[in-house]
mmCIF file of C-alpha atoms in Angstrom:
data_model
loop_
_atom_site.group_PDB
_atom_site.id
_atom_site.type_symbol
_atom_site.label_atom_id
_atom_site.label_comp_id
_atom_site.label_asym_id
_atom_site.label_seq_id
_atom_site.Cartn_x
_atom_site.Cartn_y
_atom_site.Cartn_z
ATOM 1 C CA UNK A 1 -51.569 17.841 -26.178
ATOM 2 C CA UNK A 2 -50.369 19.210 -22.857
ATOM 3 C CA UNK A 3 -49.235 22.810 -22.801
ATOM 4 C CA UNK A 4 -47.498 22.471 -19.439
ATOM 5 C CA UNK A 5 -43.818 23.482 -19.571
ATOM 6 C CA UNK A 6 -41.359 20.636 -19.645
ATOM 7 C CA UNK A 7 -39.935 19.868 -16.202
ATOM 8 C CA UNK A 8 -36.500 21.335 -15.618
ATOM 9 C CA UNK A 9 -33.704 18.835 -15.097
ATOM 10 C CA UNK A 10 -32.908 18.128 -11.460
ATOM 11 C CA UNK A 11 -30.104 20.237 -10.102
ATOM 12 C CA UNK A 12 -27.352 18.791 -7.994
ATOM 13 C CA UNK A 13 -28.188 20.229 -4.590
ATOM 14 C CA UNK A 14 -25.028 18.985 -2.873
ATOM 15 C CA UNK A 15 -23.205 22.023 -1.462
ATOM 16 C CA UNK A 16 -19.815 22.832 -2.870
ATOM 17 C CA UNK A 17 -16.920 21.698 -0.726
ATOM 18 C CA UNK A 18 -15.131 24.404 1.238
ATOM 19 C CA UNK A 19 -11.446 24.547 0.297
ATOM 20 C CA UNK A 20 -9.041 24.102 3.205
ATOM 21 C CA UNK A 21 -6.226 26.501 2.410
ATOM 22 C CA UNK A 22 -4.446 27.063 5.718
ATOM 23 C CA UNK A 23 -4.207 25.349 9.124
ATOM 24 C CA UNK A 24 -6.707 26.810 11.589
ATOM 25 C CA UNK A 25 -3.956 27.576 14.149
ATOM 26 C CA UNK A 26 -1.478 28.795 11.564
ATOM 27 C CA UNK A 27 1.458 26.820 10.168
ATOM 28 C CA UNK A 28 3.643 25.560 13.031
ATOM 29 C CA UNK A 29 7.439 25.643 12.701
ATOM 30 C CA UNK A 30 9.095 22.368 11.732
ATOM 31 C CA UNK A 31 10.405 20.521 14.772
ATOM 32 C CA UNK A 32 14.075 19.806 14.099
ATOM 33 C CA UNK A 33 15.827 20.002 17.499
ATOM 34 C CA UNK A 34 15.680 17.779 20.561
ATOM 35 C CA UNK A 35 14.434 20.682 22.678
ATOM 36 C CA UNK A 36 11.513 21.336 20.326
ATOM 37 C CA UNK A 37 10.748 17.611 20.228
ATOM 38 C CA UNK A 38 10.580 17.270 24.018
ATOM 39 C CA UNK A 39 8.358 20.357 24.248
ATOM 40 C CA UNK A 40 5.928 18.967 21.701
ATOM 41 C CA UNK A 41 5.947 15.557 23.392
ATOM 42 C CA UNK A 42 4.812 17.249 26.599
ATOM 43 C CA UNK A 43 2.077 19.066 24.693
ATOM 44 C CA UNK A 44 0.898 15.749 23.246
ATOM 45 C CA UNK A 45 0.903 14.161 26.687
ATOM 46 C CA UNK A 46 -1.297 16.971 27.995
ATOM 47 C CA UNK A 47 -3.730 16.679 25.089
ATOM 48 C CA UNK A 48 -6.874 14.571 25.015
ATOM 49 C CA UNK A 49 -8.508 12.051 22.699
ATOM 50 C CA UNK A 50 -7.131 10.302 19.615
ATOM 51 C CA UNK A 51 -3.914 11.385 17.898
ATOM 52 C CA UNK A 52 -3.923 12.033 14.152
ATOM 53 C CA UNK A 53 -0.702 10.688 12.602
ATOM 54 C CA UNK A 54 0.659 10.870 9.057
ATOM 55 C CA UNK A 55 4.024 10.480 7.363
ATOM 56 C CA UNK A 56 5.490 11.679 4.089
ATOM 57 C CA UNK A 57 8.021 9.599 2.183
ATOM 58 C CA UNK A 58 10.090 10.172 -0.938
ATOM 59 C CA UNK A 59 8.840 7.208 -2.973
ATOM 60 C CA UNK A 60 10.186 7.311 -6.489
ATOM 61 C CA UNK A 61 13.078 9.542 -5.441
ATOM 62 C CA UNK A 62 14.921 7.768 -2.626
ATOM 63 C CA UNK A 63 15.787 4.127 -1.968
ATOM 64 C CA UNK A 64 13.377 2.522 0.469
ATOM 65 C CA UNK A 65 10.333 3.938 2.216
ATOM 66 C CA UNK A 66 11.723 5.934 5.146
ATOM 67 C CA UNK A 67 9.767 8.880 6.545
ATOM 68 C CA UNK A 68 10.961 12.396 5.749
ATOM 69 C CA UNK A 69 8.230 14.234 7.657
ATOM 70 C CA UNK A 70 5.902 13.096 10.442
ATOM 71 C CA UNK A 71 2.725 15.034 11.226
ATOM 72 C CA UNK A 72 0.749 14.688 14.452
ATOM 73 C CA UNK A 73 -2.237 16.493 15.930
ATOM 74 C CA UNK A 74 -4.211 16.052 19.141
ATOM 75 C CA UNK A 75 -6.966 18.035 20.767
ATOM 76 C CA UNK A 76 -5.319 20.532 23.092
ATOM 77 C CA UNK A 77 -1.845 19.868 21.668
ATOM 78 C CA UNK A 78 -1.962 21.454 18.235
ATOM 79 C CA UNK A 79 -0.188 20.202 15.142
ATOM 80 C CA UNK A 80 3.427 19.072 15.141
ATOM 81 C CA UNK A 81 5.526 18.760 11.982
ATOM 82 C CA UNK A 82 8.554 16.656 12.895
ATOM 83 C CA UNK A 83 11.652 16.290 10.716
ATOM 84 C CA UNK A 84 12.994 12.758 11.306
ATOM 85 C CA UNK A 85 16.208 13.454 9.377
ATOM 86 C CA UNK A 86 17.912 15.323 12.271
ATOM 87 C CA UNK A 87 15.648 13.482 14.766
ATOM 88 C CA UNK A 88 15.766 9.782 13.768
ATOM 89 C CA UNK A 89 14.543 8.564 17.180
ATOM 90 C CA UNK A 90 11.047 9.749 18.092
ATOM 91 C CA UNK A 91 10.617 7.482 21.112
ATOM 92 C CA UNK A 92 9.933 10.555 23.290
ATOM 93 C CA UNK A 93 6.736 11.044 21.260
ATOM 94 C CA UNK A 94 5.977 7.341 21.554
ATOM 95 C CA UNK A 95 6.093 7.596 25.347
ATOM 96 C CA UNK A 96 3.686 10.540 25.271
ATOM 97 C CA UNK A 97 0.994 8.883 23.123
ATOM 98 C CA UNK A 98 1.619 5.149 23.503
ATOM 99 C CA UNK A 99 -1.764 4.463 25.087
ATOM 100 C CA UNK A 100 -3.815 6.761 22.842
ATOM 101 C CA UNK A 101 -5.698 5.686 19.731
ATOM 102 C CA UNK A 102 -3.800 6.743 16.602
ATOM 103 C CA UNK A 103 -5.823 7.816 13.574
ATOM 104 C CA UNK A 104 -4.183 7.133 10.203
ATOM 105 C CA UNK A 105 -5.378 6.941 6.613
ATOM 106 C CA UNK A 106 -4.194 3.731 4.888
ATOM 107 C CA UNK A 107 -2.219 2.698 7.963
ATOM 108 C CA UNK A 108 -0.367 -0.116 6.184
ATOM 109 C CA UNK A 109 1.499 2.474 4.128
ATOM 110 C CA UNK A 110 2.776 4.481 7.097
ATOM 111 C CA UNK A 111 3.238 2.014 9.950
ATOM 112 C CA UNK A 112 6.516 0.476 8.657
ATOM 113 C CA UNK A 113 8.290 3.822 8.246
ATOM 114 C CA UNK A 114 6.924 5.072 11.585
ATOM 115 C CA UNK A 115 8.244 1.957 13.345
ATOM 116 C CA UNK A 116 11.721 2.688 11.975
ATOM 117 C CA UNK A 117 11.795 5.937 13.966
ATOM 118 C CA UNK A 118 10.309 4.559 17.181
ATOM 119 C CA UNK A 119 6.590 5.153 16.668
ATOM 120 C CA UNK A 120 4.444 2.037 17.178
ATOM 121 C CA UNK A 121 0.750 2.377 18.113
ATOM 122 C CA UNK A 122 -1.113 0.135 20.518
ATOM 123 C CA UNK A 123 -4.501 1.028 18.969
ATOM 124 C CA UNK A 124 -5.405 2.494 15.604
ATOM 125 C CA UNK A 125 -8.360 3.730 13.604
ATOM 126 C CA UNK A 126 -7.694 3.481 9.872
ATOM 127 C CA UNK A 127 -9.956 5.940 8.061
ATOM 128 C CA UNK A 128 -9.285 4.408 4.642
ATOM 129 C CA UNK A 129 -10.249 0.910 5.785
ATOM 130 C CA UNK A 130 -13.213 2.296 7.727
ATOM 131 C CA UNK A 131 -14.425 4.004 4.546
ATOM 132 C CA UNK A 132 -14.249 0.669 2.714
ATOM 133 C CA UNK A 133 -16.243 -1.104 5.413
ATOM 134 C CA UNK A 134 -18.768 1.738 5.421
ATOM 135 C CA UNK A 135 -19.374 1.251 1.697
ATOM 136 C CA UNK A 136 -18.115 4.625 0.511
ATOM 137 C CA UNK A 137 -17.609 4.647 -3.273
ATOM 138 C CA UNK A 138 -14.238 6.454 -3.083
ATOM 139 C CA UNK A 139 -11.836 5.960 -0.200
ATOM 140 C CA UNK A 140 -8.939 8.317 -0.927
ATOM 141 C CA UNK A 141 -8.421 10.863 1.845
ATOM 142 C CA UNK A 142 -9.521 13.840 -0.227
ATOM 143 C CA UNK A 143 -12.667 12.108 -1.468
ATOM 144 C CA UNK A 144 -13.728 10.901 1.986
ATOM 145 C CA UNK A 145 -13.080 14.282 3.604
ATOM 146 C CA UNK A 146 -15.123 16.011 0.910
ATOM 147 C CA UNK A 147 -17.963 13.477 1.173
ATOM 148 C CA UNK A 148 -18.275 13.411 4.964
ATOM 149 C CA UNK A 149 -16.884 16.742 6.169
ATOM 150 C CA UNK A 150 -17.582 19.026 3.206
ATOM 151 C CA UNK A 151 -13.991 20.219 2.848
ATOM 152 C CA UNK A 152 -11.676 19.944 -0.130
ATOM 153 C CA UNK A 153 -8.001 19.293 0.541
ATOM 154 C CA UNK A 154 -5.108 20.592 -1.495
ATOM 155 C CA UNK A 155 -3.760 18.187 -4.076
ATOM 156 C CA UNK A 156 -0.490 17.722 -5.855
ATOM 157 C CA UNK A 157 2.153 17.169 -3.163
ATOM 158 C CA UNK A 158 1.633 13.560 -2.063
ATOM 159 C CA UNK A 159 4.087 12.320 -4.689
ATOM 160 C CA UNK A 160 6.643 15.086 -4.083
ATOM 161 C CA UNK A 161 10.269 14.500 -3.109
ATOM 162 C CA UNK A 162 9.864 14.932 0.646
ATOM 163 C CA UNK A 163 13.604 14.485 1.159
ATOM 164 C CA UNK A 164 13.942 18.051 -0.207
ATOM 165 C CA UNK A 165 15.405 20.486 2.317
ATOM 166 C CA UNK A 166 14.237 23.011 3.226
ATOM 167 C CA UNK A 167 10.684 21.864 2.617
ATOM 168 C CA UNK A 168 8.614 24.461 0.727
ATOM 169 C CA UNK A 169 5.973 26.206 2.816
ATOM 170 C CA UNK A 170 3.128 25.111 0.537
ATOM 171 C CA UNK A 171 4.148 21.466 1.081
ATOM 172 C CA UNK A 172 4.126 21.981 4.840
ATOM 173 C CA UNK A 173 0.648 23.525 4.657
ATOM 174 C CA UNK A 174 -0.538 20.469 2.712
ATOM 175 C CA UNK A 175 1.025 18.150 5.327
ATOM 176 C CA UNK A 176 -0.500 20.036 8.269
ATOM 177 C CA UNK A 177 -3.975 20.015 6.734
ATOM 178 C CA UNK A 178 -3.889 16.231 6.279
ATOM 179 C CA UNK A 179 -3.788 15.627 10.043
ATOM 180 C CA UNK A 180 -6.085 18.557 10.829
ATOM 181 C CA UNK A 181 -9.110 16.690 9.469
ATOM 182 C CA UNK A 182 -8.290 13.134 10.530
ATOM 183 C CA UNK A 183 -9.914 13.035 13.986
ATOM 184 C CA UNK A 184 -13.135 14.650 12.720
ATOM 185 C CA UNK A 185 -13.121 12.152 9.862
ATOM 186 C CA UNK A 186 -12.608 9.309 12.329
ATOM 187 C CA UNK A 187 -15.649 10.416 14.327
ATOM 188 C CA UNK A 188 -17.840 10.685 11.214
ATOM 189 C CA UNK A 189 -16.824 7.226 10.005
ATOM 190 C CA UNK A 190 -17.248 5.683 13.462
ATOM 191 C CA UNK A 191 -20.814 6.986 13.558
ATOM 192 C CA UNK A 192 -21.586 5.433 10.159
ATOM 193 C CA UNK A 193 -20.058 2.089 11.161
ATOM 194 C CA UNK A 194 -22.062 2.086 14.382
ATOM 195 C CA UNK A 195 -25.260 2.799 12.461
ATOM 196 C CA UNK A 196 -24.498 -0.049 10.035
ATOM 197 C CA UNK A 197 -23.602 -2.501 12.799
ATOM 198 C CA UNK A 198 -19.982 -2.752 11.640
ATOM 199 C CA UNK A 199 -18.127 -1.301 14.627
ATOM 200 C CA UNK A 200 -16.906 -4.715 15.706
ATOM 201 C CA UNK A 201 -15.848 -5.547 12.162
ATOM 202 C CA UNK A 202 -13.690 -2.437 12.090
ATOM 203 C CA UNK A 203 -12.185 -3.142 15.508
ATOM 204 C CA UNK A 204 -11.112 -6.613 14.400
ATOM 205 C CA UNK A 205 -9.657 -5.245 11.166
ATOM 206 C CA UNK A 206 -7.620 -2.611 12.983
ATOM 207 C CA UNK A 207 -6.291 -5.171 15.450
ATOM 208 C CA UNK A 208 -5.318 -7.447 12.549
ATOM 209 C CA UNK A 209 -3.266 -4.661 10.965
ATOM 210 C CA UNK A 210 -1.247 -4.223 14.156
ATOM 211 C CA UNK A 211 -0.882 -7.965 14.724
ATOM 212 C CA UNK A 212 0.422 -8.533 11.186
ATOM 213 C CA UNK A 213 3.581 -6.485 11.777
ATOM 214 C CA UNK A 214 5.851 -5.398 8.921
ATOM 215 C CA UNK A 215 5.385 -7.131 5.551
ATOM 216 C CA UNK A 216 7.695 -10.013 4.768
ATOM 217 C CA UNK A 217 10.381 -9.372 2.119
ATOM 218 C CA UNK A 218 9.181 -10.114 -1.407
ATOM 219 C CA UNK A 219 10.344 -13.399 -2.893
ATOM 220 C CA UNK A 220 12.408 -12.788 -6.056
ATOM 221 C CA UNK A 221 11.739 -9.021 -6.141
ATOM 222 C CA UNK A 222 13.468 -8.753 -9.522
ATOM 223 C CA UNK A 223 10.470 -10.537 -11.059
ATOM 224 C CA UNK A 224 8.448 -7.367 -10.481
ATOM 225 C CA UNK A 225 10.440 -5.519 -13.148
ATOM 226 C CA UNK A 226 8.022 -3.951 -15.617
ATOM 227 C CA UNK A 227 8.124 -5.631 -19.033
ATOM 228 C CA UNK A 228 9.842 -8.835 -17.933
ATOM 229 C CA UNK A 229 6.998 -10.848 -19.516
ATOM 230 C CA UNK A 230 8.763 -10.193 -22.836
ATOM 231 C CA UNK A 231 11.696 -12.383 -21.745
ATOM 232 C CA UNK A 232 11.174 -15.965 -22.845
ATOM 233 C CA UNK A 233 14.166 -18.025 -21.720
ATOM 234 C CA UNK A 234 15.667 -18.890 -18.361
ATOM 235 C CA UNK A 235 18.972 -17.485 -19.631
ATOM 236 C CA UNK A 236 17.328 -14.113 -20.201
ATOM 237 C CA UNK A 237 15.796 -14.256 -16.737
ATOM 238 C CA UNK A 238 19.244 -14.944 -15.289
ATOM 239 C CA UNK A 239 20.628 -11.876 -17.052
ATOM 240 C CA UNK A 240 17.711 -9.744 -15.842
ATOM 241 C CA UNK A 241 18.242 -10.880 -12.270
ATOM 242 C CA UNK A 242 21.939 -10.038 -12.496
ATOM 243 C CA UNK A 243 21.438 -6.512 -13.837
ATOM 244 C CA UNK A 244 18.552 -5.943 -11.384
ATOM 245 C CA UNK A 245 20.854 -6.878 -8.483
ATOM 246 C CA UNK A 246 23.575 -4.602 -9.852
ATOM 247 C CA UNK A 247 21.070 -1.737 -10.051
ATOM 248 C CA UNK A 248 19.738 -2.419 -6.567
ATOM 249 C CA UNK A 249 23.232 -2.379 -5.060
ATOM 250 C CA UNK A 250 23.977 0.969 -6.705
ATOM 251 C CA UNK A 251 20.606 2.466 -5.769
ATOM 252 C CA UNK A 252 20.982 1.420 -2.134
ATOM 253 C CA UNK A 253 24.514 2.832 -1.965
ATOM 254 C CA UNK A 254 23.447 6.175 -3.459
ATOM 255 C CA UNK A 255 20.039 6.310 -1.724
ATOM 256 C CA UNK A 256 18.252 6.806 -5.035
ATOM 257 C CA UNK A 257 15.067 5.086 -6.221
ATOM 258 C CA UNK A 258 16.181 2.158 -8.450
ATOM 259 C CA UNK A 259 14.082 3.354 -11.387
ATOM 260 C CA UNK A 260 16.036 6.620 -11.410
ATOM 261 C CA UNK A 261 19.329 4.737 -11.609
ATOM 262 C CA UNK A 262 18.184 2.631 -14.558
ATOM 263 C CA UNK A 263 14.572 2.213 -15.764
ATOM 264 C CA UNK A 264 13.065 -1.267 -15.897
ATOM 265 C CA UNK A 265 12.527 -0.889 -19.632
ATOM 266 C CA UNK A 266 16.255 -0.291 -20.133
ATOM 267 C CA UNK A 267 17.155 -3.453 -18.231
ATOM 268 C CA UNK A 268 14.734 -5.550 -20.270
ATOM 269 C CA UNK A 269 15.976 -3.984 -23.523
ATOM 270 C CA UNK A 270 19.587 -4.736 -22.582
ATOM 271 C CA UNK A 271 18.752 -8.383 -21.895
ATOM 272 C CA UNK A 272 16.896 -8.702 -25.196
ATOM 273 C CA UNK A 273 19.756 -7.105 -27.134
ATOM 274 C CA UNK A 274 22.303 -9.397 -25.429
ATOM 275 C CA UNK A 275 25.257 -7.104 -26.252
ATOM 276 C CA UNK A 276 28.568 -8.873 -26.754
ATOM 277 C CA UNK A 277 30.681 -5.885 -25.690
ATOM 278 C CA UNK A 278 30.346 -2.514 -23.968
ATOM 279 C CA UNK A 279 30.155 -0.685 -27.273
ATOM 280 C CA UNK A 280 27.086 -2.644 -28.320
ATOM 281 C CA UNK A 281 25.428 -1.849 -24.979
ATOM 282 C CA UNK A 282 26.104 1.862 -25.519
ATOM 283 C CA UNK A 283 24.150 1.701 -28.760
ATOM 284 C CA UNK A 284 20.916 1.197 -26.807
ATOM 285 C CA UNK A 285 18.995 4.471 -26.239
ATOM 286 C CA UNK A 286 19.066 4.793 -22.433
ATOM 287 C CA UNK A 287 22.709 3.746 -22.202
ATOM 288 C CA UNK A 288 23.808 6.617 -24.449
ATOM 289 C CA UNK A 289 23.204 9.129 -21.659
ATOM 290 C CA UNK A 290 26.178 10.560 -19.816
ATOM 291 C CA UNK A 291 25.378 8.880 -16.475
ATOM 292 C CA UNK A 292 25.032 5.397 -17.943
ATOM 293 C CA UNK A 293 28.037 5.847 -20.236
ATOM 294 C CA UNK A 294 30.108 6.170 -17.068
ATOM 295 C CA UNK A 295 28.451 3.029 -15.673
ATOM 296 C CA UNK A 296 28.600 0.941 -18.835
ATOM 297 C CA UNK A 297 31.206 -1.450 -17.383
ATOM 298 C CA UNK A 298 29.017 -1.983 -14.315
ATOM 299 C CA UNK A 299 25.982 -2.884 -16.412
ATOM 300 C CA UNK A 300 27.870 -4.982 -18.981
ATOM 301 C CA UNK A 301 29.614 -6.985 -16.243
ATOM 302 C CA UNK A 302 26.254 -7.789 -14.670
ATOM 303 C CA UNK A 303 24.797 -8.951 -17.988
ATOM 304 C CA UNK A 304 27.861 -11.095 -18.640
ATOM 305 C CA UNK A 305 27.573 -12.619 -15.181
ATOM 306 C CA UNK A 306 23.975 -13.635 -15.860
ATOM 307 C CA UNK A 307 24.889 -14.946 -19.306
ATOM 308 C CA UNK A 308 27.617 -17.183 -17.826
ATOM 309 C CA UNK A 309 25.501 -18.805 -15.118
ATOM 310 C CA UNK A 310 25.469 -22.631 -15.119
ATOM 311 C CA UNK A 311 22.185 -24.102 -16.305
ATOM 312 C CA UNK A 312 21.231 -25.361 -12.835
ATOM 313 C CA UNK A 313 21.612 -21.864 -11.344
ATOM 314 C CA UNK A 314 19.271 -20.140 -13.773
ATOM 315 C CA UNK A 315 15.924 -18.970 -12.347
ATOM 316 C CA UNK A 316 12.769 -20.868 -13.182
ATOM 317 C CA UNK A 317 10.381 -19.456 -15.761
ATOM 318 C CA UNK A 318 7.925 -18.625 -13.013
ATOM 319 C CA UNK A 319 8.525 -18.253 -9.311
ATOM 320 C CA UNK A 320 7.681 -21.330 -7.263
ATOM 321 C CA UNK A 321 4.424 -21.005 -5.397
ATOM 322 C CA UNK A 322 2.279 -23.098 -3.109
ATOM 323 C CA UNK A 323 -1.023 -21.730 -4.365
ATOM 324 C CA UNK A 324 -3.424 -22.965 -7.010
ATOM 325 C CA UNK A 325 -2.825 -22.416 -10.748
ATOM 326 C CA UNK A 326 -4.192 -19.370 -12.580
ATOM 327 C CA UNK A 327 -7.983 -19.398 -12.588
ATOM 328 C CA UNK A 328 -8.157 -19.453 -16.403
ATOM 329 C CA UNK A 329 -6.676 -22.961 -16.321
ATOM 330 C CA UNK A 330 -9.081 -24.417 -13.766
ATOM 331 C CA UNK A 331 -11.767 -25.510 -16.200
ATOM 332 C CA UNK A 332 -9.263 -27.773 -17.981
ATOM 333 C CA UNK A 333 -7.288 -28.981 -14.987
ATOM 334 C CA UNK A 334 -10.101 -29.435 -12.463
ATOM 335 C CA UNK A 335 -13.630 -28.640 -13.706
ATOM 336 C CA UNK A 336 -15.108 -29.412 -10.286
ATOM 337 C CA UNK A 337 -12.879 -26.799 -8.638
ATOM 338 C CA UNK A 338 -13.891 -24.281 -11.326
ATOM 339 C CA UNK A 339 -17.550 -24.944 -10.504
ATOM 340 C CA UNK A 340 -16.887 -24.483 -6.788
ATOM 341 C CA UNK A 341 -15.082 -21.197 -7.363
ATOM 342 C CA UNK A 342 -17.857 -19.877 -9.592
ATOM 343 C CA UNK A 343 -20.414 -20.616 -6.868
ATOM 344 C CA UNK A 344 -18.260 -19.023 -4.175
ATOM 345 C CA UNK A 345 -17.696 -15.877 -6.227
ATOM 346 C CA UNK A 346 -21.407 -15.513 -6.962
ATOM 347 C CA UNK A 347 -22.268 -15.822 -3.287
ATOM 348 C CA UNK A 348 -19.580 -13.346 -2.238
ATOM 349 C CA UNK A 349 -20.784 -10.846 -4.818
ATOM 350 C CA UNK A 350 -24.245 -10.998 -3.232
ATOM 351 C CA UNK A 351 -22.760 -10.524 0.232
ATOM 352 C CA UNK A 352 -20.743 -7.581 -1.028
ATOM 353 C CA UNK A 353 -23.829 -5.883 -2.401
ATOM 354 C CA UNK A 354 -25.925 -6.650 0.693
ATOM 355 C CA UNK A 355 -23.415 -5.191 3.146
ATOM 356 C CA UNK A 356 -21.887 -2.539 0.842
ATOM 357 C CA UNK A 357 -18.391 -3.877 1.462
ATOM 358 C CA UNK A 358 -15.903 -4.692 -1.334
ATOM 359 C CA UNK A 359 -15.499 -8.441 -1.887
ATOM 360 C CA UNK A 360 -11.772 -8.272 -1.131
ATOM 361 C CA UNK A 361 -12.550 -6.855 2.323
ATOM 362 C CA UNK A 362 -15.135 -9.536 3.073
ATOM 363 C CA UNK A 363 -12.563 -12.289 2.586
ATOM 364 C CA UNK A 364 -9.236 -12.570 0.790
ATOM 365 C CA UNK A 365 -9.795 -13.660 -2.846
ATOM 366 C CA UNK A 366 -6.564 -15.681 -2.688
ATOM 367 C CA UNK A 367 -7.857 -17.558 0.343
ATOM 368 C CA UNK A 368 -11.133 -18.326 -1.442
ATOM 369 C CA UNK A 369 -9.200 -19.726 -4.419
ATOM 370 C CA UNK A 370 -7.096 -21.923 -2.141
ATOM 371 C CA UNK A 371 -10.132 -23.343 -0.332
ATOM 372 C CA UNK A 372 -12.006 -24.036 -3.574
ATOM 373 C CA UNK A 373 -8.949 -25.633 -5.215
ATOM 374 C CA UNK A 374 -7.963 -27.782 -2.214
ATOM 375 C CA UNK A 375 -11.062 -28.223 -0.023
ATOM 376 C CA UNK A 376 -10.385 -28.681 3.690
ATOM 377 C CA UNK A 377 -11.251 -31.815 5.586
ATOM 378 C CA UNK A 378 -13.877 -32.281 6.744
ATOM 379 C CA UNK A 379 -15.613 -30.641 3.794
ATOM 380 C CA UNK A 380 -18.156 -28.978 6.059
ATOM 381 C CA UNK A 381 -18.475 -25.778 8.056
ATOM 382 C CA UNK A 382 -15.991 -26.803 10.771
ATOM 383 C CA UNK A 383 -13.328 -27.482 8.144
ATOM 384 C CA UNK A 384 -13.990 -24.201 6.364
ATOM 385 C CA UNK A 385 -13.884 -22.259 9.637
ATOM 386 C CA UNK A 386 -10.570 -23.868 10.549
ATOM 387 C CA UNK A 387 -9.091 -23.044 7.108
ATOM 388 C CA UNK A 388 -10.253 -19.440 7.320
ATOM 389 C CA UNK A 389 -8.860 -18.904 10.821
ATOM 390 C CA UNK A 390 -5.561 -20.608 9.961
ATOM 391 C CA UNK A 391 -5.112 -18.125 7.111
ATOM 392 C CA UNK A 392 -5.779 -15.115 9.339
ATOM 393 C CA UNK A 393 -9.408 -14.363 8.555
ATOM 394 C CA UNK A 394 -11.086 -12.295 11.240
ATOM 395 C CA UNK A 395 -13.999 -13.707 13.238
ATOM 396 C CA UNK A 396 -16.518 -11.418 11.543
ATOM 397 C CA UNK A 397 -15.327 -12.709 8.172
ATOM 398 C CA UNK A 398 -15.569 -16.315 9.336
ATOM 399 C CA UNK A 399 -19.095 -15.799 10.622
ATOM 400 C CA UNK A 400 -20.181 -14.019 7.446
ATOM 401 C CA UNK A 401 -18.700 -16.396 4.866
ATOM 402 C CA UNK A 402 -18.374 -19.885 6.373
ATOM 403 C CA UNK A 403 -21.826 -21.108 5.344
ATOM 404 C CA UNK A 404 -21.519 -19.648 1.851
ATOM 405 C CA UNK A 405 -18.120 -21.224 1.246
ATOM 406 C CA UNK A 406 -19.261 -24.538 2.689
ATOM 407 C CA UNK A 407 -22.205 -24.535 0.315
ATOM 408 C CA UNK A 408 -19.908 -23.792 -2.621
ATOM 409 C CA UNK A 409 -17.783 -26.823 -1.719
ATOM 410 C CA UNK A 410 -20.818 -29.087 -2.115
ATOM 411 C CA UNK A 411 -21.432 -27.964 -5.720
ATOM 412 C CA UNK A 412 -18.901 -30.415 -7.126
#
């Protein structure tokens, strides 16, 4: 029997991340006058290289997704914290950096609110999307910064009410630090993508984000109310739509997040209870509060309006769509399509593992379902390529997946 000591367990040799606690140049004053804005625009114009850009909203507190703070940083220009409340037109900044590459994290989240105040990039580098293409296991800003740069960012203020004035200093520090690391992060990710041969993939993805423009309005947004699956009849759906519209009108008028005016659960509960008078509505828990007691006539009128709708004006049980049915019904409705989809998914899973890219970034899962449910004509590579391009797939995606999807179409 060996008398050698048992080997010690391996220690995690990864160095601890260095906390970023304060901006390296100190916390700049918030830019809230036209004079300050013009001065910073000139500083940006004189700077060099990419521009780090971020925006803070008041999601969950205010109606809509407008920006309540914009952060920018460029080499040689320093960090700017711009308050778009007194300065709703930032086109002077746009003129200064229009031709530069803008570095954002999860650009789709910020581009719409930036466009509202006159900031529209010509070129971007999205560090969140780049991290996905690079195969990083976690793509949140804090996780990517810690993994690639060795710094830990402050947490806890991303979901704050950024419409608060004056903004607390610790929030401003958090906001300044977010853009302080973005350009270094961009360079680290660009090097990884180059090493993996994915630079062109990323370029096409970034161009697609800009070409897509703002998202189209949601069809029947009231159907996104949490808990509406508990409503079984078209009459109930009509009542839900009516009270949702009444809430939305009030929330927009008061500039308050709709859920703070009346929670989704309260709307669904009111529809299920189907109160016959205001007193019965006030018996429901949320409606007993002082704010909703004052609004009881508003809510009851909306419910009554939905209850009185003619049969032909009631919403359908499910929103009309042009896509295929839910996948769990394919085996019964079209076994051949189910076989095709299974083959396509298996092949895409292999591609995902080979290239270390999430399946949803290799090609849209919805697009795959559509092609497998209604195969293009001709049912060969040229038809698949045409279907992919028509749906907005990028050329790298077409090249990577066309053969695989064509092969899947031949399975049944």
